[in-house]
Amino acid sequence: MNAVDYKGLRCFAIAALLAIGIGTTIATGGGSSGGVAPPTITPPPSEATLGITAANGSDVASAVVIAIGISFDLGDITGENVSAMNGHVQLSAPVSKGSVNFYKSLLPGIQQAPESCANGGTVDVTITQANINTISVGDHIVAVFVDCDDGLDYVIDGTVDMTIAAVQGDILTDVFLLGMDILLTDITVTEAESIVTVDGDFTLTLDSMDFPVLRMNMSSDQLRLGNDGEVVTLTGFDHALQADTGVFPEALVANVLGRLDSLLLGGSVDYDTPVAIEAVGDDDPHVGEILITGSNDSSVRVVIIDSSSIRLDIDENGDGTVDEFIDTTWAELNGRTAEPVTESSINLGTAPNSRYTT
Amino acid sequence: MYTGTSTLIRRDAARWLALPGSALLALCLGTSVYIVERDWATALFLAPFAALQGEQADFFGVLGNVLPAFCHAYAFALLLILALGRSRRARLTGACAWFSVAAILEVLQAEWFATVLDRPAALTTAVPALNSLSNYLLNGHFDYGDLVATGLGCAIAYLISSVPEEFS
């Protein structure tokens, strides 16, 4: 009897070892570095498109909406130490103005010495200008943040590297166009318990040539966003926002397209706005559609009913027929438990308050 | 007479206990490569903490490329041998068995395999474990160096496990 038990125990131990061994091999990616230390498992781009189903439709829609929101937040990096990442401010007309104000403040000097941030840390801004009296194409600005806390409820660390790519009009007025190539390296924004990381480069264009209509456009081949451990990569994206500040409250229109890769979701999806997203003032968008497409033409269409309600139309097999409807809200899609206080923005997700926070 | 036998038994036990200890150390060493050198976002067991990762260091140099595969193979081949028994046949079986498993898993990462693999999206989404396997197969990198390191790890595990037997 004892011999039988011993044999059974041994078999169990062998089976357990094999299972753990195989499991850890998969969890580590096989240990391979593939030569010169490339990643073992990369966030799967085009070759691992995610199938969209009723089970994951909400998560996919939420991930895309939040990622778009974070990308819009980055539009503010030039003005207020990535203040857009504070979870309340999204890309908006005031943000554009803030960016411009930043440049205006730089005009008098070529270089600024490292400055202490209000509540600790430093920011070291280095500017290389062709003409110290104005901004010119090719001007280069590097801001290095070291645990910089300006009392805005977040701490920022990392490097923002900007090169002026286009200038039209007079930046000292309200009518101008400013194009910038921006490289973000090891940016970390910490707010309370939430940590957002950003790596990559993008092109940002601020256009107020048709003032009081302001336009902001962001595009990039690849931008990697981390939010409390979840890492997503936006590739080939082009996000545009238009704000008509001539009316009150201002009218906002957003158009986006691109691809999102998520290790957590297990693949990539393409997104587009067949119907432009529109919002007014501080409210969440009230009109628009985001079409998210996965493998085999499976899709989830985010249909904005009004400024609080959203319907998700899920087509699991790509036959053009909606297989499941899911009624949800902006708050649920953004993972918010309460509406954030915003200022004139299209609220397409806020990183620190996202569902990934919990 | 009694004391002498007891001492021998204790020494024998100590030698055999040293083996799982060395396996544990090997696993720790392999894990440290991931923690120090690798991008956490690329390893499933570290991905949830990717946002907390600091600067990646090149601490292990060129060894860092194959050390995890070597350590993993050594540890699991050795533990398998210990589970199978002390005989020479058991040791050989354990080492060969783990090499076979690890080699198959490595080969499955080859590019040609990924091209013929089309994961059923709905299934992988519903079962996260399959999703992880799918990611491993589609996005992992096949490396001959890993294959050699795995073989070396299993061979050393076999040799090391022979030491207590030789002293008995």
XYZ file of C-alpha atoms in Angstrom:
526
model
C 0.000 0.000 0.000
C 2.810 2.314 0.938
C 4.607 1.425 -2.271
C 1.519 2.366 -4.284
C 1.221 5.679 -2.472
C 4.883 6.418 -3.049
C 4.518 5.691 -6.734
C 1.484 7.933 -6.950
C 3.310 10.724 -5.181
C 6.232 10.375 -7.535
C 3.957 10.523 -10.569
C 2.278 13.600 -9.169
C 5.649 15.273 -8.556
C 6.808 14.508 -12.098
C 3.572 15.789 -13.608
C 3.739 18.929 -11.482
C 7.350 19.567 -12.463
C 6.561 19.184 -16.143
C 3.565 21.497 -15.858
C 5.481 24.143 -13.919
C 8.466 23.824 -16.229
C 6.369 24.292 -19.353
C 4.369 27.064 -17.721
C 7.445 29.001 -16.697
C 8.967 28.527 -20.128
C 5.911 30.147 -21.698
C 5.707 32.849 -19.043
C 9.298 33.863 -19.643
C 9.079 33.646 -23.382
C 11.455 30.708 -23.539
C 14.477 32.498 -22.238
C 15.483 33.461 -25.712
C 17.040 36.769 -26.456
C 17.301 35.918 -30.110
C 20.847 37.187 -30.379
C 21.465 40.817 -29.572
C 18.890 40.970 -26.844
C 15.744 41.677 -28.800
C 12.564 41.226 -26.839
C 11.449 37.665 -26.335
C 7.821 38.470 -26.805
C 6.902 41.759 -28.333
C 3.482 43.329 -28.176
C 2.069 41.628 -31.240
C 1.662 44.028 -34.128
C -0.021 43.245 -37.407
C 0.641 39.520 -37.375
C -1.403 38.856 -34.234
C -4.667 40.620 -34.801
C -7.135 40.150 -32.011
C -10.503 38.584 -32.582
C -13.308 40.720 -31.205
C -16.104 38.889 -29.432
C -18.992 39.690 -27.158
C -16.774 38.603 -24.285
C -13.948 41.027 -24.951
C -15.802 43.759 -26.862
C -16.130 46.064 -23.877
C -12.507 45.616 -22.874
C -11.277 46.281 -26.392
C -13.447 49.387 -26.742
C -12.333 50.602 -23.343
C -8.648 50.047 -24.138
C -8.912 51.944 -27.408
C -10.853 54.835 -25.899
C -8.419 55.146 -22.997
C -5.359 54.941 -25.254
C -6.777 57.620 -27.526
C -7.412 59.728 -24.445
C -3.849 59.334 -23.254
C -2.498 60.218 -26.678
C -4.588 63.362 -26.692
C -3.269 64.142 -23.241
C 0.217 64.176 -24.674
C -0.726 67.228 -26.688
C -0.147 69.231 -23.576
C 3.421 68.159 -22.957
C 4.871 71.272 -24.461
C 3.183 73.663 -22.111
C 2.700 72.482 -18.638
C 5.050 69.624 -17.877
C 2.695 67.101 -19.377
C -0.034 68.503 -17.240
C -2.537 66.790 -19.465
C -1.501 63.581 -17.815
C -3.007 64.712 -14.559
C -6.089 62.806 -15.427
C -8.384 65.751 -15.835
C -7.241 67.686 -18.864
C -7.554 66.353 -22.356
C -6.465 67.728 -25.661
C -8.380 70.929 -26.104
C -8.190 74.447 -27.268
C -6.873 75.746 -23.940
C -4.176 73.106 -24.084
C -3.078 74.410 -27.437
C -2.934 77.879 -26.066
C -0.915 76.622 -23.142
C 1.585 75.132 -25.506
C 1.894 78.348 -27.369
C 2.288 80.320 -24.179
C 5.170 78.052 -23.324
C 6.919 78.930 -26.546
C 6.201 82.579 -26.118
C 7.820 82.450 -22.707
C 10.935 80.944 -24.210
C 11.447 83.584 -26.828
C 13.638 86.015 -24.882
C 16.406 83.577 -24.059
C 18.497 80.881 -25.636
C 18.938 78.686 -22.633
C 17.476 78.414 -19.204
C 19.329 77.021 -16.210
C 17.931 74.009 -14.344
C 15.022 75.109 -12.249
C 13.586 73.634 -9.141
C 10.007 72.524 -9.387
C 7.634 74.032 -6.848
C 7.294 70.976 -4.629
C 10.552 69.204 -5.388
C 12.571 67.869 -8.268
C 14.006 69.823 -11.160
C 13.418 70.597 -14.798
C 16.345 71.418 -17.029
C 15.354 73.121 -20.271
C 17.906 73.566 -23.037
C 16.996 75.573 -26.107
C 18.912 75.915 -29.324
C 17.486 78.650 -31.527
C 18.557 80.011 -34.895
C 17.091 83.367 -33.964
C 16.585 84.249 -30.332
C 13.821 86.670 -31.230
C 11.539 84.115 -32.760
C 10.905 80.435 -33.276
C 12.309 78.971 -36.466
C 12.201 75.621 -38.169
C 14.981 73.476 -36.725
C 14.943 75.036 -33.275
C 15.572 72.388 -30.685
C 14.226 72.232 -27.165
C 15.052 69.573 -24.604
C 13.358 69.421 -21.224
C 14.698 66.954 -18.684
C 12.398 66.360 -15.755
C 13.739 64.766 -12.613
C 10.934 63.879 -10.205
C 9.456 67.259 -10.932
C 6.481 68.131 -8.742
C 4.959 71.480 -9.588
C 2.096 71.080 -7.176
C -0.247 69.800 -9.852
C -0.891 66.510 -8.040
C 1.528 64.557 -10.161
C 5.268 63.991 -10.444
C 6.960 63.766 -13.808
C 10.254 62.188 -14.720
C 11.916 61.757 -18.081
C 12.980 63.648 -21.168
C 10.977 65.596 -23.721
C 12.886 66.427 -26.886
C 11.244 68.777 -29.377
C 12.304 70.021 -32.765
C 10.357 72.689 -34.562
C 9.282 71.282 -37.914
C 7.014 73.996 -39.261
C 6.184 77.593 -38.476
C 3.646 79.830 -40.175
C 2.107 83.090 -39.134
C 3.108 84.982 -36.031
C 3.297 82.941 -32.885
C 2.925 86.101 -30.823
C -0.578 86.458 -32.174
C -3.509 84.078 -32.189
C -2.954 83.176 -35.838
C -0.141 80.748 -36.503
C 0.805 77.175 -37.313
C 3.408 75.343 -35.290
C 4.680 71.862 -36.147
C 6.880 69.899 -33.766
C 8.639 66.564 -33.842
C 8.550 65.332 -30.269
C 10.515 62.498 -28.748
C 9.531 61.251 -25.316
C 12.045 59.113 -23.490
C 11.286 57.240 -20.284
C 8.516 59.613 -19.351
C 6.862 58.591 -16.112
C 3.943 60.470 -14.644
C 2.984 59.464 -11.140
C -0.277 60.595 -9.649
C -1.369 59.167 -6.324
C -1.267 55.389 -6.819
C -1.263 55.614 -10.588
C 1.761 55.475 -12.873
C 1.688 56.322 -16.560
C 4.713 55.764 -18.771
C 5.294 57.004 -22.296
C 7.998 56.215 -24.806
C 8.184 57.052 -28.457
C 7.919 59.945 -30.833
C 5.164 61.760 -32.588
C 4.535 64.816 -34.685
C 2.325 67.480 -33.184
C 0.843 70.311 -35.196
C -0.970 73.255 -33.640
C -2.863 75.229 -36.228
C -4.846 78.394 -35.535
C -4.564 79.921 -38.987
C -8.369 79.889 -39.138
C -8.717 81.480 -35.738
C -10.917 81.186 -33.723
C -10.933 77.613 -35.031
C -7.962 75.769 -33.552
C -6.707 72.462 -34.860
C -4.360 69.982 -33.310
C -3.001 66.964 -35.102
C -0.895 64.147 -33.712
C 0.637 61.368 -35.742
C 3.242 58.730 -35.078
C 4.608 55.447 -36.318
C 4.824 54.073 -32.820
C 4.046 55.312 -29.358
C 4.189 53.089 -26.330
C 1.945 53.841 -23.403
C 2.034 52.147 -20.014
C -0.700 52.513 -17.480
C -0.318 50.761 -14.143
C 1.387 47.787 -15.666
C -0.694 47.490 -18.810
C 1.336 48.440 -21.851
C -0.253 49.313 -25.161
C 1.401 50.449 -28.352
C -0.225 52.786 -30.807
C 1.150 52.370 -34.294
C 0.529 54.345 -37.455
C -1.937 56.592 -35.767
C -3.258 59.963 -36.809
C -5.379 61.824 -34.280
C -6.924 65.186 -35.066
C -8.904 67.583 -32.928
C -10.622 70.755 -33.951
C -11.932 73.321 -31.494
C -14.170 76.189 -32.470
C -13.559 78.746 -29.753
C -15.747 81.296 -31.491
C -18.824 79.810 -29.870
C -19.593 79.206 -26.244
C -19.302 76.608 -25.054
C -16.714 75.697 -27.632
C -17.450 72.965 -30.151
C -14.973 70.144 -30.472
C -14.603 67.604 -33.264
C -12.172 64.668 -33.221
C -11.127 62.203 -35.898
C -8.785 59.334 -35.153
C -7.344 56.301 -36.868
C -4.563 53.900 -36.020
C -3.717 50.538 -34.553
C -3.530 49.475 -30.943
C -1.431 46.553 -29.746
C -2.015 45.215 -26.276
C -0.181 42.399 -24.567
C -2.970 42.134 -22.050
C -5.695 41.893 -24.658
C -3.482 39.534 -26.618
C -3.295 41.195 -29.999
C -3.873 44.251 -32.093
C -6.939 46.035 -33.410
C -7.431 48.835 -35.915
C -9.588 51.804 -35.079
C -11.155 54.586 -37.070
C -13.893 57.171 -36.746
C -16.382 56.699 -39.587
C -18.466 59.405 -37.919
C -16.480 62.231 -36.341
C -16.683 62.540 -32.592
C -18.254 65.764 -31.422
C -18.440 67.331 -28.002
C -19.439 70.643 -26.504
C -17.594 72.390 -23.723
C -16.921 70.240 -20.708
C -19.318 67.488 -21.652
C -18.389 64.055 -22.882
C -18.858 63.546 -26.636
C -22.488 63.386 -27.752
C -22.115 62.326 -31.393
C -19.766 60.037 -33.262
C -18.636 56.501 -33.843
C -15.390 54.636 -33.344
C -15.077 51.487 -35.414
C -12.623 48.971 -33.985
C -11.728 46.075 -36.250
C -9.988 42.843 -35.308
C -9.166 39.610 -37.056
C -11.530 38.149 -39.656
C -13.269 41.525 -39.857
C -14.702 41.068 -36.390
C -15.496 44.463 -34.956
C -16.949 46.536 -32.208
C -18.525 49.835 -33.176
C -18.641 52.409 -30.398
C -21.820 54.329 -31.141
C -22.145 57.504 -29.110
C -25.831 57.979 -28.280
C -25.453 61.117 -26.213
C -23.037 62.674 -23.756
C -23.535 59.877 -21.264
C -24.756 56.838 -23.183
C -22.876 54.599 -25.561
C -23.853 51.473 -27.438
C -21.358 48.849 -28.502
C -22.319 46.987 -31.675
C -20.326 43.784 -31.795
C -19.880 41.765 -34.960
C -18.017 38.628 -34.004
C -17.685 36.973 -37.404
C -17.322 39.939 -39.699
C -20.501 39.258 -41.671
C -21.742 42.793 -41.208
C -24.481 41.738 -38.831
C -24.387 42.904 -35.257
C -24.261 39.832 -33.032
C -24.574 41.619 -29.736
C -25.459 45.059 -28.455
C -24.010 46.317 -25.224
C -25.308 49.483 -23.611
C -22.721 51.303 -21.577
C -21.641 54.786 -20.546
C -18.602 56.994 -20.953
C -17.897 56.528 -17.277
C -17.836 52.761 -17.634
C -15.819 52.849 -20.809
C -13.254 55.103 -19.210
C -13.292 53.097 -16.013
C -14.312 56.149 -14.108
C -16.329 55.872 -10.946
C -17.032 59.559 -10.989
C -16.930 62.238 -13.601
C -13.615 64.063 -13.604
C -13.523 67.812 -13.504
C -12.499 68.884 -16.965
C -11.860 72.093 -18.741
C -13.027 72.431 -22.305
C -12.014 69.118 -23.635
C -12.983 66.094 -25.541
C -12.897 63.532 -22.829
C -11.759 60.349 -24.460
C -10.333 58.607 -21.494
C -8.039 59.615 -18.733
C -5.041 57.558 -17.943
C -4.805 57.627 -14.177
C -8.528 57.193 -13.748
C -8.807 54.441 -16.281
C -10.129 50.989 -15.627
C -6.571 49.738 -15.500
C -6.100 51.660 -12.317
C -7.988 49.156 -10.265
C 29.341 1.917 15.054
C 25.920 3.492 15.330
C 27.392 7.000 15.216
C 29.390 6.202 12.093
C 26.401 4.964 10.169
C 24.384 7.967 11.218
C 27.101 10.301 10.003
C 27.208 8.577 6.654
C 23.441 8.840 6.313
C 23.534 12.518 7.203
C 26.300 13.183 4.670
C 24.391 11.311 1.981
C 21.232 13.247 2.751
C 23.124 16.515 2.724
C 24.550 15.749 -0.693
C 21.119 14.972 -2.075
C 19.591 18.025 -0.436
C 22.244 20.183 -2.039
C 20.845 19.287 -5.445
C 17.401 20.910 -5.102
C 19.197 23.821 -3.465
C 21.362 24.285 -6.533
C 18.266 24.053 -8.735
C 16.638 26.812 -6.725
C 19.740 28.974 -7.018
C 19.808 28.401 -10.773
C 16.181 29.512 -11.057
C 16.971 32.640 -9.053
C 19.935 33.389 -11.313
C 17.842 32.951 -14.443
C 15.092 35.145 -13.045
C 17.595 37.850 -12.175
C 18.562 38.102 -15.857
C 14.976 38.972 -16.672
C 14.708 41.450 -13.837
C 17.991 43.219 -14.560
C 18.407 43.036 -18.326
C 15.168 42.288 -20.093
C 12.258 44.502 -20.984
C 9.622 43.487 -18.468
C 6.848 44.088 -20.946
C 8.170 41.233 -23.057
C 7.915 38.556 -20.372
C 4.435 37.577 -19.268
C 5.400 37.038 -15.644
C 6.869 40.534 -15.413
C 4.532 42.383 -17.762
C 2.139 43.492 -14.986
C 5.031 45.369 -13.389
C 6.466 46.812 -16.598
C 5.560 50.356 -15.625
C 7.739 50.075 -12.544
C 10.850 48.976 -14.416
C 13.878 51.193 -14.099
C 16.901 51.346 -16.351
C 17.836 48.060 -17.991
C 21.434 47.089 -17.287
C 23.830 44.952 -19.290
C 25.048 43.122 -16.215
C 25.479 39.618 -17.589
C 26.961 40.619 -20.918
C 26.717 38.087 -23.712
C 25.885 35.384 -21.171
C 22.595 37.114 -20.518
C 21.359 35.875 -23.883
C 21.501 32.203 -22.940
C 21.757 32.108 -19.158
C 17.980 31.871 -18.541
C 17.648 28.896 -20.887
C 20.645 27.191 -19.274
C 19.479 27.790 -15.704
C 15.917 26.760 -16.454
C 17.019 23.543 -18.131
C 19.472 22.724 -15.358
C 16.931 23.322 -12.612
C 14.047 21.394 -14.103
C 16.162 18.524 -15.404
C 17.678 18.175 -11.949
C 14.328 18.329 -10.154
C 12.936 15.792 -12.586
C 15.878 13.502 -11.930
C 15.336 13.806 -8.197
C 11.674 12.925 -8.638
C 12.476 9.909 -10.788
C 15.057 8.336 -8.481
C 18.732 7.753 -7.925
C 19.493 5.120 -10.523
C 21.623 5.902 -13.520
C 18.715 5.070 -15.767
C 16.449 7.484 -13.887
C 19.019 10.258 -14.125
C 19.422 9.735 -17.833
C 15.667 9.598 -18.335
C 15.137 12.797 -16.385
C 17.772 14.747 -18.279
C 16.645 13.484 -21.678
C 12.969 14.004 -20.885
C 13.419 17.631 -19.955
C 15.696 18.300 -22.900
C 13.019 16.878 -25.192
C 10.290 19.051 -23.681
C 12.414 22.219 -23.722
C 13.709 21.552 -27.229
C 10.187 21.082 -28.566
C 9.066 24.320 -26.949
C 12.048 26.145 -28.452
C 11.541 24.724 -31.919
C 7.877 25.679 -31.831
C 9.035 29.290 -31.757
C 10.679 28.944 -35.158
C 9.337 31.327 -37.744
C 8.220 28.602 -40.094
C 5.954 27.257 -37.396
C 4.356 30.647 -36.774
C 3.449 30.874 -40.439
C 1.410 27.690 -40.316
C -0.147 28.511 -36.967
C -3.395 30.383 -37.078
C -4.750 30.727 -33.617
C -8.500 30.551 -33.180
C -9.107 34.050 -31.942
C -12.326 33.445 -30.050
C -10.878 30.488 -28.191
C -7.661 32.223 -27.224
C -9.611 35.192 -26.014
C -11.835 33.016 -23.890
C -8.987 31.016 -22.406
C -6.149 33.296 -21.288
C -3.756 30.369 -20.921
C -4.136 29.556 -24.610
C -3.691 33.192 -25.409
C -0.359 33.179 -23.602
C 0.669 30.037 -25.447
C -0.348 31.610 -28.718
C 1.697 34.721 -27.952
C 4.637 32.539 -27.046
C 4.451 30.593 -30.278
C 3.807 33.542 -32.555
C 6.086 36.129 -31.041
C 8.848 34.189 -29.347
C 12.248 33.956 -30.988
C 13.796 30.635 -31.914
C 17.471 30.646 -31.028
C 20.079 27.933 -31.594
C 21.978 29.363 -28.652
C 19.052 28.572 -26.392
C 18.923 25.061 -27.740
C 22.619 24.534 -26.965
C 22.246 26.129 -23.523
C 19.312 23.851 -22.785
C 21.309 20.781 -23.774
C 24.229 21.933 -21.668
C 21.976 22.561 -18.683
C 20.449 19.095 -18.915
C 23.850 17.461 -19.328
C 25.271 19.233 -16.300
C 22.179 18.329 -14.307
C 22.815 14.712 -15.199
C 26.472 14.902 -14.190
C 25.808 16.801 -10.969
C 23.120 14.334 -9.949
C 25.672 11.543 -10.347
C 27.974 13.033 -7.720
C 26.090 11.906 -4.575
C 25.776 8.434 -6.057
C 29.530 8.257 -6.631
C 30.213 9.196 -3.021
C 27.682 6.765 -1.568
